[in-house]
Each structure stands twice: as structure tokens, then as C-alpha cells.
Tab-separated table of C-alpha atoms in Angstrom:
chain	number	residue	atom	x	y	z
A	1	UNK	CA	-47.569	-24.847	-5.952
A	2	UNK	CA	-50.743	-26.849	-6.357
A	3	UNK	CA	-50.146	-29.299	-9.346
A	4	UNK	CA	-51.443	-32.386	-10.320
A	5	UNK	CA	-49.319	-34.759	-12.803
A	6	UNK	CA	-50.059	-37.418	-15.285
A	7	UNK	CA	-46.929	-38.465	-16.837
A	8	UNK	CA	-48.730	-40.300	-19.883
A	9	UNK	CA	-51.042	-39.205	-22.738
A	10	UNK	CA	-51.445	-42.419	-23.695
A	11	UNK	CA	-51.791	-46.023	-22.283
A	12	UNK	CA	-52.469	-49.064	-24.428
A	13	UNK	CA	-53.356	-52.824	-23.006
A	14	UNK	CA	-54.636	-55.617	-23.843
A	15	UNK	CA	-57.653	-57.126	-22.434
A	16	UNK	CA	-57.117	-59.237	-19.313
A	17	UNK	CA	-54.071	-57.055	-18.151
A	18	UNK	CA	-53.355	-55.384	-15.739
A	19	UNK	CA	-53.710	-51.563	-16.033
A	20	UNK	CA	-52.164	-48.726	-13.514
A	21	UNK	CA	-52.732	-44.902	-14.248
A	22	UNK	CA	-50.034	-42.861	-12.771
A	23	UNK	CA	-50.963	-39.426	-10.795
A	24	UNK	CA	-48.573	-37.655	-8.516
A	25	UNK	CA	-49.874	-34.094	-6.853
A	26	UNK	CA	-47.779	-31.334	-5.466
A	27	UNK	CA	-50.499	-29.758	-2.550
A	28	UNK	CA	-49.181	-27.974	0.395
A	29	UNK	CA	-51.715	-28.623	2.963
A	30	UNK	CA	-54.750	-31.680	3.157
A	31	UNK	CA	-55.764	-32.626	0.109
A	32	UNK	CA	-59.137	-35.038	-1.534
A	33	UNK	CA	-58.095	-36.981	-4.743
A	34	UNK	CA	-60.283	-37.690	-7.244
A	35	UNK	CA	-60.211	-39.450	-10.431
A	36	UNK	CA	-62.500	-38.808	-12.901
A	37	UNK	CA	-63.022	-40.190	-16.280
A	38	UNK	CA	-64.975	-39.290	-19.839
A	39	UNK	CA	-66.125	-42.112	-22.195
A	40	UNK	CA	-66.286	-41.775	-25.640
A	41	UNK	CA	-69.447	-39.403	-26.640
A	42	UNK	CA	-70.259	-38.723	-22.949
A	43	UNK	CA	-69.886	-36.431	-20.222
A	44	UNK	CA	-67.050	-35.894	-17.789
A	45	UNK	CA	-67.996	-38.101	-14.382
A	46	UNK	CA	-66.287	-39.287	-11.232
A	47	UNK	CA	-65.037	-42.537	-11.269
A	48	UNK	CA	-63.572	-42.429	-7.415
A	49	UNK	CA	-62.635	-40.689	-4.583
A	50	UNK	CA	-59.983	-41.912	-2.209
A	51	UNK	CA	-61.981	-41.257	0.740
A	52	UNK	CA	-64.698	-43.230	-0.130
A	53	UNK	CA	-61.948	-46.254	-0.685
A	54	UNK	CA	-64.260	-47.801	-2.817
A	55	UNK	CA	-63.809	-50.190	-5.865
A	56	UNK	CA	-65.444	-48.536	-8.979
A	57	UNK	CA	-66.154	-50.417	-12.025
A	58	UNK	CA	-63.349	-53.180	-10.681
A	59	UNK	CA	-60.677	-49.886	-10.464
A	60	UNK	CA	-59.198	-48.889	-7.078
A	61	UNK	CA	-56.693	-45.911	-6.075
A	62	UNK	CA	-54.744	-45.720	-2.215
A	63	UNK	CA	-53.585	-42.146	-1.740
A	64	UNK	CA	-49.861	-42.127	-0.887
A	65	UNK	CA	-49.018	-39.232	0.951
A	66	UNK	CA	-45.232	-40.415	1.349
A	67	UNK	CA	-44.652	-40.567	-2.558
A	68	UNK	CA	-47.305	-38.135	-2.846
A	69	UNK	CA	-49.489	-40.357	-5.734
A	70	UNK	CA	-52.974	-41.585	-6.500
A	71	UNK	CA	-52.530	-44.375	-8.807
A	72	UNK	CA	-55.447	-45.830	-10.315
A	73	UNK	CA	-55.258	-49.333	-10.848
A	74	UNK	CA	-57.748	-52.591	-12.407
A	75	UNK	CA	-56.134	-56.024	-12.278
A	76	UNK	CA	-57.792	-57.326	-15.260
A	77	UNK	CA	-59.079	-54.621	-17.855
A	78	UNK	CA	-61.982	-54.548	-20.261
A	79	UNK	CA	-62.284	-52.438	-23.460
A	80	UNK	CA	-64.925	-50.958	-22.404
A	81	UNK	CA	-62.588	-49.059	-19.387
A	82	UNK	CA	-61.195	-47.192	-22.958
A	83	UNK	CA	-61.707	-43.154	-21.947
A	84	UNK	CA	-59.856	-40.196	-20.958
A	85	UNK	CA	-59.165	-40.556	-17.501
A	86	UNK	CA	-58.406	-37.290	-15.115
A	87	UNK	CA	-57.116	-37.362	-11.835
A	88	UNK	CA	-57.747	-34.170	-9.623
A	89	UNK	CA	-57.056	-32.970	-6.388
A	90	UNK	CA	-58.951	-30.098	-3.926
A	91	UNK	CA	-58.237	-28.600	-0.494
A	92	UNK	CA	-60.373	-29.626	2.095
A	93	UNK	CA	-59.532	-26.474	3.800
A	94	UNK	CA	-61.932	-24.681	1.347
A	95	UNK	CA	-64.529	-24.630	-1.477
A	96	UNK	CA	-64.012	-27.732	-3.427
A	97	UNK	CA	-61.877	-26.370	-6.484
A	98	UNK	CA	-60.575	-28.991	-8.467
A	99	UNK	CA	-57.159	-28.844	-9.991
A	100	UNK	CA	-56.941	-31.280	-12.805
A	101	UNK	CA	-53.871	-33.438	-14.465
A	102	UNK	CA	-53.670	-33.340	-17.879
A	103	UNK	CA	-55.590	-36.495	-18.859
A	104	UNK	CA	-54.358	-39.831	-19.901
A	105	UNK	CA	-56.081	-42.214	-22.671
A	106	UNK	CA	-56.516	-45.212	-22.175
A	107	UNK	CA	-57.280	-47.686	-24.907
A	108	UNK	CA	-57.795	-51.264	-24.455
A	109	UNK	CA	-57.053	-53.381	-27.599
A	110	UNK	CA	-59.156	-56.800	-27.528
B	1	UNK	CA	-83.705	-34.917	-15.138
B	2	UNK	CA	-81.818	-33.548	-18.157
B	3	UNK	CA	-78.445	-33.386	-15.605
B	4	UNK	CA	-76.200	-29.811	-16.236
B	5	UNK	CA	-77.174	-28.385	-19.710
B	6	UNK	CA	-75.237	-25.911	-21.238
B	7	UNK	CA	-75.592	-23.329	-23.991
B	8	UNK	CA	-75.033	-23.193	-26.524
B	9	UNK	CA	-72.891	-26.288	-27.905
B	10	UNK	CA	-70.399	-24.458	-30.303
B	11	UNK	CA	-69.903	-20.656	-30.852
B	12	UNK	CA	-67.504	-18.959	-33.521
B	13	UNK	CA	-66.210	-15.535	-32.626
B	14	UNK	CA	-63.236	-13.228	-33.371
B	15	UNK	CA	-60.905	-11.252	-31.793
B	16	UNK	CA	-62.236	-8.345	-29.670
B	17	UNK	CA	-66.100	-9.771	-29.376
B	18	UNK	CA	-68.038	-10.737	-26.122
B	19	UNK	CA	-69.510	-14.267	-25.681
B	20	UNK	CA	-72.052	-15.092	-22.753
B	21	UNK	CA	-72.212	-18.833	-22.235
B	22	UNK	CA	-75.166	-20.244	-19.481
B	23	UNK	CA	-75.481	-23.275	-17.512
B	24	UNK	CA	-78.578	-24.713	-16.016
B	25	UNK	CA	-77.540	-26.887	-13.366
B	26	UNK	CA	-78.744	-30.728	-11.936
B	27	UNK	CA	-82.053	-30.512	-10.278
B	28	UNK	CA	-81.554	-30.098	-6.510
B	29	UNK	CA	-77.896	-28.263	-6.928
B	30	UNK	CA	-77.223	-24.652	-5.598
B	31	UNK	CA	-73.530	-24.541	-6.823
B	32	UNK	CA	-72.204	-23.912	-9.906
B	33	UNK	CA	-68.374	-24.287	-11.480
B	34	UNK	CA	-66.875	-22.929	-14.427
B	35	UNK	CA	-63.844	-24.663	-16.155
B	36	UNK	CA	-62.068	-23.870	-18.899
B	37	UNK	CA	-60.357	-27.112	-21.035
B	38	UNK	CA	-57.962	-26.220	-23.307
B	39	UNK	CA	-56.870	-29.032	-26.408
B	40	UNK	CA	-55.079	-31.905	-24.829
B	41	UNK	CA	-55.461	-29.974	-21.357
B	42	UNK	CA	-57.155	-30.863	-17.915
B	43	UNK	CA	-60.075	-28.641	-17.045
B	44	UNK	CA	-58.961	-25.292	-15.130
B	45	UNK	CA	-60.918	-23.714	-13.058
B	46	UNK	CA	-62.363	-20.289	-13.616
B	47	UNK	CA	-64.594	-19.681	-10.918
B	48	UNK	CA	-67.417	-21.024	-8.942
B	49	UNK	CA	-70.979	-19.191	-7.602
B	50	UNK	CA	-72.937	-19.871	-4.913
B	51	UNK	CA	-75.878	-18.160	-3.518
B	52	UNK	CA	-75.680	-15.906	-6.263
B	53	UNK	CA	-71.954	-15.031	-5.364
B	54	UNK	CA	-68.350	-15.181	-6.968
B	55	UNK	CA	-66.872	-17.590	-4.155
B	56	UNK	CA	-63.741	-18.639	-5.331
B	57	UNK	CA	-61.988	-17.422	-8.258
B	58	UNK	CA	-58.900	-18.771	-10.754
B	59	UNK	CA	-56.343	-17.796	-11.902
B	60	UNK	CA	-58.117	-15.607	-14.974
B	61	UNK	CA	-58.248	-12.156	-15.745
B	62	UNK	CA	-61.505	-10.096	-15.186
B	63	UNK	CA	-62.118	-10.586	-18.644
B	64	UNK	CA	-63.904	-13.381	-17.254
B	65	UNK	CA	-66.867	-12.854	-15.259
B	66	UNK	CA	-69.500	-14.430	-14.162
B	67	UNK	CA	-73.319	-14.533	-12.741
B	68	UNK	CA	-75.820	-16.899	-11.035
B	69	UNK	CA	-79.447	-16.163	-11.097
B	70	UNK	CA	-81.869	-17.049	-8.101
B	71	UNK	CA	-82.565	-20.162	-9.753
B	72	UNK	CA	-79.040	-21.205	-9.330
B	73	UNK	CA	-78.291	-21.145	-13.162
B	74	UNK	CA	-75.597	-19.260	-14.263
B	75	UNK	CA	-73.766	-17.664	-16.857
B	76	UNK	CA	-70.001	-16.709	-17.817
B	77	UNK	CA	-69.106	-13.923	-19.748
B	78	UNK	CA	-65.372	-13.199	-21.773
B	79	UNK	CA	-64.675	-9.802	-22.693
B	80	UNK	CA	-62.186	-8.696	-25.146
B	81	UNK	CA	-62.072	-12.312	-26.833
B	82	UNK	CA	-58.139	-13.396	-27.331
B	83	UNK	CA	-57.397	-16.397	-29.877
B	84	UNK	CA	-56.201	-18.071	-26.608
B	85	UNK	CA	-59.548	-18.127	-25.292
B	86	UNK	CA	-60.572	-20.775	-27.908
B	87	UNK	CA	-61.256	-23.569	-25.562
B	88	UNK	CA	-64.092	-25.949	-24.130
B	89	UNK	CA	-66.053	-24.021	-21.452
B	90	UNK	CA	-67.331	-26.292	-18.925
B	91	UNK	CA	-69.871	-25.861	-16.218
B	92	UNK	CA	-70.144	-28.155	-12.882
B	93	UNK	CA	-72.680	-28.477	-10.523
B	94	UNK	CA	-72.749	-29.858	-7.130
B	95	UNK	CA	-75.595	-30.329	-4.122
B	96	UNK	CA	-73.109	-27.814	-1.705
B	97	UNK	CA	-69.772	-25.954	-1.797
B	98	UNK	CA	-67.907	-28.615	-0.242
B	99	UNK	CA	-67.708	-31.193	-2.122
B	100	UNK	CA	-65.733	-32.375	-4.844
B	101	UNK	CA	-68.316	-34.536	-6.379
B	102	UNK	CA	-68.831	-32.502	-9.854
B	103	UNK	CA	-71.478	-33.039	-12.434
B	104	UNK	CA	-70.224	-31.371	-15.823
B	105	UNK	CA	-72.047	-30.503	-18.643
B	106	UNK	CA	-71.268	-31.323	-21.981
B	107	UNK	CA	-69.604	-28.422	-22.608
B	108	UNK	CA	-69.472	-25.165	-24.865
B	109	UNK	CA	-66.893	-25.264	-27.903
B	110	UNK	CA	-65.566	-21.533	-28.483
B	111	UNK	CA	-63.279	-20.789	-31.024
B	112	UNK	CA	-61.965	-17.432	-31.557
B	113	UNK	CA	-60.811	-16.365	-34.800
């Protein structure tokens, strides 16, 4: 079964730490990660894609196909990374649905 | 450009109606999603159109259904309206099928009563 998993609902920080966002994905053939994130009062919008293996906003994410996960990850984080983050996944082996995880919030307390 | 507008913003309807929600996609985009985001949910996807076709579909009953217009904007349709279908409606656009690069509108709030 296609599935994508965010085990938290919530992550708090403080500025200046470090931050990881957990996603592990079930996907039976090739898959395209995504995360994508929502700001307060605005839109849904990606934030990365791991086969651009860029560095968004100071975040990163390195697909693991061994542990199956696409953490997302900021050394040093700044309140105004607080949203609702989403990570997704699609099949490359067809139109580009997304399957989404449930979300996590993430609030950064100054 | 206004990005992916949607239509309208908030609709209340009970049990047994029909609702037609419509998306105008991003200028230059010929593909259009629909997602469905249930309270403290992910966005699922319902279906997506191209060229004026269904081309992939969800997991949703044919309650749902959908149309695109020759100007690539599009609309989605629920028959039969369940209290379960009280959820933000979401529509994504993107330049071609294959890509995973979505731009979502800000979304339609049903709620079913």
C-alpha cells in the first residue's frame, strides 16, 4: 500500500535549534518525495523536492530508500519556519498524484 | 497573476444536496487536481483533468465527478452530500501531467449539515 507517515502532530523548538521532521513512505515501485509546507494565512506551497537536492529556506531532506524516510531537517531554526509542514510522495511511473502524510506543526518559540 | 482561484470560499449544505465547486487555474497551466483535506488530515486526492479528461482518479465514489472546460478551468461536483463530505476542497494546478510541482488554491470550506 502507498502510505506516507508523519509520526508527529506537533513539534515545538526553540530558536537556534536544531529541527528534524520525520516522514517515512510505504511505495512499492520509484517514488518522488516532496515536502510541502502552509504558513499561517497562506496557501499550501512546495518547500522541496528530493530530486532537486536543494537547500530551501536553510531546510534540506536526503531520501533514504534503505529506511525508507524523507526527513526534513534545518540546523538552526527561525520562528518564522512556524507552519504546517506535509511531506508527500508520487510515482514516477505515472501522472503525478500526490499522496500526502498527515501534517506536522511546527512552532518555533523565540 | 491571481495564481489558482477557487470558488467559492465557504459553502453550507445538508444532507442529500449537490454542490459544484470551480477552479481557475495559474496562468500558463493545462492541468488541474482536486484534493479533498479532511480536519487534521493530509490532502487526498480525488482526481485530476487534463485536456479536458478524467486522467487519474482516487479512491472516491462517483458521487464525485468532475469537469475541465477548454480553458483548462475546472469544476468538481458531489452528489448525494454525506456529513462526511464536510471537508476543505482543494484544487492544484501544474504546467504538465508529470510533475509533482502543485500550486493549490486556497481552498473551498464545505460543511454538510
Amino acid at each position: 500500500a502507498q502510505r506516507v507517515t508523519q509520526p508527529e502532530k506537533l513539534l515545538s523548538v526553540f530558536k537556534g535549534a536544531p529541527v528534524e521532521l520525520k516522514c517515512n513512505y510505504s511505495y512499492s515501485g520509484s517514488p518522488e518525495l516532496f515536502w510541502y509546507v502552509q504558513y499561517s494565512r497562506q496557501r499550501l506551497q512546495l518547500l522541496l523536492r528530493h530530486i532537486s537536492r536543494e537547500s530551501i529556506k536553510g531546510f534540506t531532506a536526503d531520501l533514504n530508500k534503505g529506511e525508507t524516510s524523507f526527513h526534513l531537517k534545518k540546523p538552526f531554526a527561525q520562528e518564522e519556519d512556524s507552519a504546517m509542514y506535509y511531506c508527500a510522495l508520487s510515482g514516477r511511473d505515472s501522472s503525478y498524484k500526490l499522496i500526502f502524510g498527515s501534517g506536522t506543526r511546527l512552532l518555533v518559540r523565540p | 497573476d491571481a495564481g489558482v482561484t477557487q470558488s467559492p470560499t465557504h459553502l453550507i449544505k445538508t444532507r442529500g444536496q449537490q454542490v459544484t465547486l470551480r477552479c481557475s487555474p495559474k496562468s500558463g497551466h493545462d492541468t488541474v487536481s482536486w484534493y479533498q483535506q479532511a480536519l487534521g488530515q493530509g490532502p487526498q486526492f480525488i482526481f485530476q483533468y487534463y485536456e479536458e479528461e478524467e486522467r487519474q482518479r482516487g479512491n472516491f465514489p462517483d458521487r464525485f465527478s468532475g469537469h475541465q472546460f477548454p480553458n483548462y478551468s475546472s469544476e468538481l461536483n458531489v452528489n448525494a452530500l454525506l456529513l462526511g463530505d464536510s471537508a476543505l476542497y482543494l484544487c492544484a494546478s501544474s504546467p504538465t501531467r508529470n510533475t509533482g510541482e502543485l500550486f493549490f488554491g486556497e481552498g473551498s470550506r464545505l460543511t454538510v449539515l
